[in-house]
Amino acid sequence: MFEKVLIANRGEVALRIHRACREMGIRTVAVHSEADANAMHVRLADEAVCIGPARSTDSYLNKSAIISAALITGADAIHPGYGFLSENADFAEMVEEHGITFIGPTADQMRLMGDKITARQAAIKAGLPVTPGSPALESVEHAIEWAHKIGYPVIVKAKDGGGGKGMKTAFNDEEMREAFTMAKAEAKASFPSDVVYMEKYLQKPRHIEMQILADKYGHVVHLGERDCSIQRKNQKLIEESPSPALNDKQRKEIGDIVRKAIEQIGYTNAGTLEFLYEDGKFYFLEMNTRLQVEHPITEAVSGIDIVREQIRIASGAELGYTQDDIKFSGHAIECRINAENPETFTPCPGKVTEWHAPGGLGVRVDSEIYSGYSIPPFYDSMIAKLIVSGKTRNATLMRLRRALEEFVIEGVPNTIPLHQEIISQAEFIDGQYNIHWLENYMKNRHK
Ligand code: ADP
């Protein structure tokens, strides 16, 4: 097992990884930007190294600074968390070239599954259902030709896309001209490549994703699904497991398909296969080759510590259990609490003057915030994850309501009031929602 792990991230996920390491008797190295000198992950880690100025490109995305920090401190592995360099195959390769273990899949697996076009091809080959889609689009004319083949509406996407960026829908040729140009421009500004492709646009799907774990010896398990349909701007806000839309038979069916696909692709470590689910059918969207923000709800219902498993797998350990050993119990819901205007969703960084996190049975808060902490304006606006679990979905909803009531965050506007509102809507309570529900709800309530 590793003796020292460098955590190449910040915020709550850096803390999450630190906690798993400490529980495994592993020492931790935090890296931080100049703006994060007072951050909680820096305070808790055994050692800390400043890797550059506030801007992520100069610090958390600075590959050589991070690898130098690992070499200087003698770390034998690097955990990339999510975001930043977590899906950067070149970084994973560089880490390994320096004799350090990258806690995640191999660079080749990341390249294959991180590119949405090659991932779709691999998915088709591995027997996963996908939405009808196009190859890389060369021009507006080419895009229109494919849109006619697939049939409107379609969605144009960046092959390297992420975070809901670079996606544009089109319902006719005229819209397609604009969608193609805009998606390409957004991709150029945000991602390594401006290559775009298109998929059939589903109009009322749920977003359901499957968590998998795979060791280096071909053993694969799935840890069930997460329903992440409560979204705004194509980004998740509330997630739950199990999905109110699936029964045990459907769960087993998609679970078996996913396990076989992962075995065939030869993927290792933790990963998530994202699907859209409409009218009883699954359509593969993309694979995330890293830990996900919403992983704790899976931990709550499966009893498996996903970060610990990532570290074990990377160190060469066998899973040591099979699918039949995994028993799901109860229900879990996560609310992402962001420091932002709950109406417009614009980030509102600032000083947290009062902070009181809820507690009690079945309540978990993953956050880097403490009273008096100033949220820097340079990074993501998520400041806490509230994860609540209970025996049934109803009991979990009651507990979530109670936990949100207890939560005190003063000094910065945040999404707690919005969460309280969402979870008291009849459609949410009944589990009757799709990926458009939240945006439609917000549009209509202002009428
Ligand atoms: P990203 O990598 O940017 O997160 P994804 O491909 O995972 O992009 O899609 C994010 C979200 O965008 C989905 O959860 C869904 O809400 C919406 N979306 C993506 N593809 C489609 C599609 N073909 N039809 C309808 N909605 C889609």
Coordinates of N, CA, C and O in Angstrom, one line a residue, residues 132-233:
P132 N -29.0 7.6 -31.5 CA -28.4 7.8 -32.8 C -27.5 9.0 -32.9 O -27.9 10.0 -32.2
G133 N -26.4 8.9 -33.6 CA -25.5 10.0 -33.6 C -24.7 10.1 -34.8 O -24.7 9.2 -35.7
S134 N -23.9 11.1 -35.0 CA -23.1 11.4 -36.2 C -21.6 11.2 -35.8 O -21.2 11.2 -34.7
P135 N -20.7 11.1 -36.9 CA -19.3 11.2 -36.6 C -18.9 12.7 -36.5 O -19.8 13.5 -36.4
A136 N -17.7 13.0 -36.4 CA -17.2 14.4 -36.3 C -17.8 15.2 -37.4 O -17.8 14.7 -38.6
L137 N -18.3 16.4 -37.2 CA -18.9 17.2 -38.2 C -18.0 18.2 -38.8 O -17.3 19.0 -38.1
E138 N -17.9 18.2 -40.1 CA -16.9 19.1 -40.8 C -17.3 20.5 -41.1 O -16.6 21.4 -41.1
S139 N -18.6 20.6 -41.4 CA -19.1 21.9 -41.8 C -20.6 22.0 -41.5 O -21.2 21.0 -41.1
V140 N -21.2 23.2 -41.7 CA -22.6 23.4 -41.4 C -23.4 22.4 -42.4 O -24.4 21.8 -41.9
E141 N -23.0 22.3 -43.6 CA -23.7 21.5 -44.6 C -23.7 20.0 -44.1 O -24.7 19.3 -44.2
H142 N -22.5 19.6 -43.7 CA -22.3 18.3 -43.2 C -23.2 18.0 -42.0 O -23.9 17.0 -41.9
A143 N -23.3 19.0 -41.1 CA -24.2 18.9 -39.9 C -25.7 18.8 -40.3 O -26.4 18.0 -39.8
I144 N -26.1 19.6 -41.3 CA -27.5 19.6 -41.8 C -27.8 18.2 -42.4 O -28.8 17.6 -42.1
E145 N -26.8 17.7 -43.2 CA -27.0 16.4 -43.8 C -27.2 15.3 -42.7 O -28.2 14.5 -42.8
W146 N -26.4 15.4 -41.7 CA -26.6 14.4 -40.6 C -27.9 14.6 -39.8 O -28.5 13.6 -39.4
A147 N -28.2 15.9 -39.6 CA -29.5 16.1 -38.9 C -30.7 15.5 -39.6 O -31.6 15.0 -39.0
H148 N -30.6 15.6 -40.9 CA -31.7 15.0 -41.7 C -31.7 13.5 -41.6 O -32.8 12.8 -41.5
K149 N -30.5 12.9 -41.5 CA -30.4 11.4 -41.4 C -31.0 11.0 -40.0 O -31.7 10.0 -39.9
I150 N -30.6 11.7 -39.0 CA -31.0 11.3 -37.6 C -32.4 11.8 -37.3 O -33.2 11.1 -36.7
G151 N -32.8 12.9 -37.9 CA -34.1 13.5 -37.6 C -34.1 14.5 -36.5 O -33.6 14.2 -35.4
Y152 N -34.6 15.7 -36.7 CA -34.7 16.7 -35.7 C -35.6 16.3 -34.6 O -36.5 15.5 -34.9
P153 N -35.5 16.7 -33.3 CA -34.4 17.6 -32.8 C -33.1 16.8 -32.6 O -33.1 15.7 -32.2
V154 N -32.0 17.6 -32.7 CA -30.7 17.0 -32.4 C -29.9 17.9 -31.4 O -30.3 19.1 -31.2
I155 N -28.9 17.4 -30.8 CA -28.0 18.2 -30.0 C -26.6 18.1 -30.5 O -26.1 17.0 -30.7
V156 N -26.0 19.3 -30.7 CA -24.6 19.3 -31.1 C -23.7 19.4 -29.9 O -24.0 20.2 -28.9
K157 N -22.7 18.6 -29.8 CA -21.8 18.5 -28.6 C -20.3 18.5 -29.0 O -20.0 18.0 -30.0
A158 N -19.6 19.0 -28.1 CA -18.1 19.0 -28.3 C -17.6 17.6 -27.9 O -18.0 17.1 -26.9
K159 N -16.7 17.1 -28.7 CA -16.2 15.7 -28.4 C -15.4 15.7 -27.1 O -15.4 14.7 -26.4
D160 N -14.8 16.8 -26.7 CA -14.1 16.9 -25.4 C -14.9 17.6 -24.3 O -14.4 18.0 -23.3
G161 N -16.2 17.7 -24.6 CA -17.1 18.5 -23.7 C -17.2 18.0 -22.3 O -16.8 16.9 -21.9
G162 N -17.6 18.9 -21.4 CA -17.8 18.6 -20.0 C -18.5 19.8 -19.3 O -18.5 20.9 -19.9
G163 N -19.0 19.5 -18.1 CA -19.6 20.6 -17.4 C -20.8 21.3 -18.1 O -21.1 22.4 -17.8
G164 N -21.4 20.5 -19.0 CA -22.6 21.1 -19.6 C -22.3 22.1 -20.7 O -23.2 22.7 -21.2
K165 N -21.0 22.4 -21.0 CA -20.6 23.4 -21.9 C -20.5 22.9 -23.3 O -20.3 21.7 -23.6
G166 N -20.7 23.8 -24.3 CA -20.5 23.4 -25.7 C -21.6 22.6 -26.3 O -21.4 21.8 -27.2
M167 N -22.8 22.6 -25.7 CA -24.0 21.8 -26.2 C -25.0 22.7 -26.7 O -25.5 23.6 -26.0
K168 N -25.5 22.5 -27.9 CA -26.6 23.3 -28.5 C -27.6 22.4 -29.2 O -27.2 21.5 -30.0
T169 N -28.9 22.7 -28.9 CA -29.9 21.9 -29.6 C -30.4 22.6 -30.9 O -30.3 23.8 -31.0
A170 N -30.9 21.8 -31.8 CA -31.4 22.4 -33.0 C -32.7 21.6 -33.4 O -32.7 20.4 -33.4
F171 N -33.7 22.4 -33.8 CA -35.0 21.8 -34.1 C -35.3 21.9 -35.6 O -36.2 21.3 -36.1
N172 N -34.4 22.6 -36.4 CA -34.6 22.7 -37.8 C -33.3 23.2 -38.4 O -32.3 23.5 -37.7
D173 N -33.2 23.3 -39.8 CA -32.0 23.7 -40.4 C -31.5 25.0 -40.0 O -30.3 25.2 -39.8
E174 N -32.4 26.0 -39.8 CA -31.9 27.3 -39.5 C -31.3 27.3 -38.1 O -30.2 27.9 -37.9
E175 N -31.9 26.6 -37.2 CA -31.3 26.5 -35.8 C -30.0 25.8 -35.9 O -29.1 26.0 -35.1
M176 N -29.9 24.8 -36.8 CA -28.7 24.0 -36.9 C -27.5 24.9 -37.3 O -26.4 24.7 -36.8
R177 N -27.7 25.8 -38.2 CA -26.6 26.7 -38.6 C -26.0 27.4 -37.4 O -24.8 27.4 -37.2
E178 N -26.9 27.9 -36.6 CA -26.4 28.6 -35.4 C -25.8 27.7 -34.3 O -24.8 27.9 -33.8
A179 N -26.5 26.5 -34.1 CA -26.0 25.6 -33.1 C -24.6 25.1 -33.5 O -23.8 25.0 -32.6
F180 N -24.4 24.8 -34.7 CA -23.1 24.3 -35.1 C -22.0 25.3 -34.8 O -21.0 25.0 -34.2
T181 N -22.2 26.5 -35.3 CA -21.2 27.6 -35.1 C -21.0 27.9 -33.6 O -19.9 28.0 -33.2
M182 N -22.1 27.9 -32.9 CA -21.9 28.3 -31.5 C -21.3 27.2 -30.7 O -20.4 27.4 -29.8
A183 N -21.7 25.9 -30.9 CA -21.1 24.8 -30.2 C -19.6 24.8 -30.5 O -18.8 24.5 -29.6
K184 N -19.2 25.0 -31.8 CA -17.8 24.9 -32.2 C -17.0 26.1 -31.5 O -15.9 25.8 -31.0
A185 N -17.6 27.3 -31.4 CA -16.9 28.4 -30.8 C -16.7 28.1 -29.3 O -15.7 28.4 -28.7
E186 N -17.8 27.6 -28.7 CA -17.7 27.3 -27.2 C -16.7 26.3 -26.9 O -15.9 26.3 -26.0
A187 N -16.6 25.3 -27.8 CA -15.7 24.2 -27.6 C -14.3 24.7 -27.8 O -13.4 24.4 -27.0
K188 N -14.1 25.6 -28.8 CA -12.8 26.2 -29.0 C -12.3 26.9 -27.8 O -11.1 26.9 -27.4
A189 N -13.2 27.7 -27.1 CA -12.8 28.5 -26.0 C -12.6 27.7 -24.7 O -11.8 28.0 -23.9
S190 N -13.3 26.5 -24.6 CA -13.2 25.8 -23.3 C -12.5 24.5 -23.3 O -12.1 24.0 -22.3
F191 N -12.3 23.8 -24.5 CA -11.8 22.5 -24.5 C -10.5 22.4 -25.4 O -10.3 23.2 -26.3
P192 N -9.8 21.3 -25.3 CA -8.6 21.1 -26.1 C -8.9 21.1 -27.6 O -8.1 21.6 -28.4
S193 N -10.1 20.6 -28.0 CA -10.4 20.5 -29.4 C -11.8 21.1 -29.7 O -12.6 21.1 -28.9
D194 N -11.9 21.7 -30.9 CA -13.2 22.3 -31.2 C -14.1 21.3 -32.1 O -15.0 21.7 -32.7
V195 N -13.7 20.0 -32.1 CA -14.4 19.1 -32.9 C -15.8 18.8 -32.2 O -15.9 18.6 -31.0
V196 N -16.9 18.9 -33.1 CA -18.2 18.7 -32.5 C -18.9 17.5 -33.3 O -18.5 17.2 -34.4
Y197 N -19.9 16.9 -32.7 CA -20.7 15.9 -33.4 C -22.1 16.1 -32.9 O -22.4 17.0 -32.1
M198 N -23.1 15.3 -33.4 CA -24.4 15.4 -32.9 C -25.1 14.1 -32.5 O -24.7 13.0 -32.9
E199 N -26.1 14.3 -31.7 CA -26.9 13.1 -31.2 C -28.3 13.5 -31.3 O -28.7 14.7 -31.3
K200 N -29.2 12.5 -31.4 CA -30.6 12.7 -31.3 C -30.9 13.4 -30.0 O -30.3 13.0 -28.9
Y201 N -31.7 14.4 -30.0 CA -32.1 15.1 -28.7 C -33.3 14.4 -28.1 O -34.4 14.5 -28.8
L202 N -33.2 13.9 -26.9 CA -34.4 13.3 -26.3 C -35.1 14.3 -25.5 O -34.5 15.2 -24.9
Q203 N -36.4 14.3 -25.6 CA -37.2 15.5 -25.0 C -37.7 15.3 -23.6 O -38.0 16.3 -23.0
K204 N -37.7 14.1 -23.1 CA -38.2 14.0 -21.7 C -37.5 12.9 -20.9 O -38.1 12.1 -20.2
P205 N -36.1 12.8 -21.1 CA -35.4 11.7 -20.5 C -35.1 12.0 -19.0 O -35.1 13.2 -18.6
R206 N -34.7 11.0 -18.3 CA -34.1 11.1 -17.0 C -32.6 10.9 -17.2 O -32.2 10.2 -18.2
H207 N -31.8 11.4 -16.4 CA -30.3 11.2 -16.4 C -30.1 10.1 -15.3 O -30.3 10.4 -14.1
I208 N -29.7 8.9 -15.8 CA -29.5 7.8 -14.8 C -28.0 7.3 -15.1 O -27.7 7.0 -16.3
E209 N -27.2 7.2 -14.1 CA -25.8 6.8 -14.3 C -25.5 5.6 -13.4 O -26.1 5.4 -12.3
M210 N -24.6 4.8 -13.9 CA -24.2 3.6 -13.2 C -22.7 3.7 -12.7 O -21.8 4.0 -13.5
Q211 N -22.5 3.5 -11.4 CA -21.2 3.5 -10.8 C -20.6 2.1 -10.9 O -21.2 1.1 -10.6
I212 N -19.3 2.1 -11.4 CA -18.6 0.8 -11.5 C -17.3 0.9 -10.8 O -16.7 1.9 -10.6
L213 N -16.8 -0.3 -10.4 CA -15.5 -0.5 -9.9 C -14.8 -1.7 -10.6 O -15.5 -2.7 -10.8
A214 N -13.6 -1.5 -11.0 CA -12.9 -2.6 -11.7 C -11.5 -2.7 -11.3 O -10.8 -1.7 -11.3
D215 N -11.0 -3.9 -10.9 CA -9.6 -4.0 -10.5 C -8.8 -4.4 -11.7 O -9.3 -4.4 -12.8
K216 N -7.5 -4.6 -11.5 CA -6.5 -4.8 -12.6 C -6.5 -6.3 -13.0 O -5.7 -6.7 -13.9
Y217 N -7.4 -7.1 -12.5 CA -7.4 -8.5 -12.8 C -8.7 -8.9 -13.5 O -9.1 -10.1 -13.4
G218 N -9.5 -7.9 -14.0 CA -10.7 -8.3 -14.7 C -11.9 -8.4 -13.9 O -13.0 -8.8 -14.4
H219 N -11.9 -8.1 -12.6 CA -13.1 -8.2 -11.8 C -13.8 -6.9 -11.8 O -13.2 -5.8 -11.6
V220 N -15.1 -6.9 -12.1 CA -15.9 -5.7 -12.3 C -17.2 -5.8 -11.4 O -17.9 -6.9 -11.5
V221 N -17.5 -4.8 -10.7 CA -18.8 -4.8 -10.0 C -19.5 -3.4 -10.3 O -18.8 -2.5 -10.6
H222 N -20.8 -3.4 -10.2 CA -21.5 -2.1 -10.3 C -22.1 -1.8 -8.9 O -22.4 -2.8 -8.2
L223 N -22.2 -0.6 -8.6 CA -22.8 -0.2 -7.3 C -24.1 0.5 -7.4 O -24.5 1.4 -6.7
G224 N -24.8 0.0 -8.5 CA -26.2 0.6 -8.7 C -26.2 1.9 -9.4 O -25.1 2.3 -9.9
E225 N -27.3 2.5 -9.4 CA -27.5 3.8 -10.2 C -27.7 5.0 -9.4 O -28.0 4.9 -8.2
R226 N -27.5 6.1 -10.0 CA -27.9 7.4 -9.4 C -28.8 8.2 -10.4 O -28.5 8.2 -11.6
D227 N -29.8 8.7 -9.9 CA -30.7 9.5 -10.8 C -30.3 11.0 -10.6 O -30.4 11.5 -9.5
C228 N -29.8 11.6 -11.7 CA -29.3 13.0 -11.6 C -30.1 13.9 -12.5 O -29.6 14.7 -13.2
S229 N -31.4 13.7 -12.5 CA -32.3 14.4 -13.4 C -32.6 15.9 -13.0 O -33.0 16.7 -13.8
I230 N -32.4 16.2 -11.7 CA -32.7 17.5 -11.3 C -31.4 18.4 -11.6 O -30.4 18.4 -11.0
Q231 N -31.6 19.1 -12.8 CA -30.4 19.9 -13.3 C -30.9 21.3 -13.7 O -32.0 21.5 -14.0
R232 N -29.9 22.2 -13.7 CA -30.1 23.4 -14.4 C -28.9 23.7 -15.2 O -27.8 23.4 -14.8
K233 N -29.0 24.3 -16.4 CA -28.0 24.5 -17.3 C -27.2 23.2 -17.6 O -25.9 23.2 -17.6

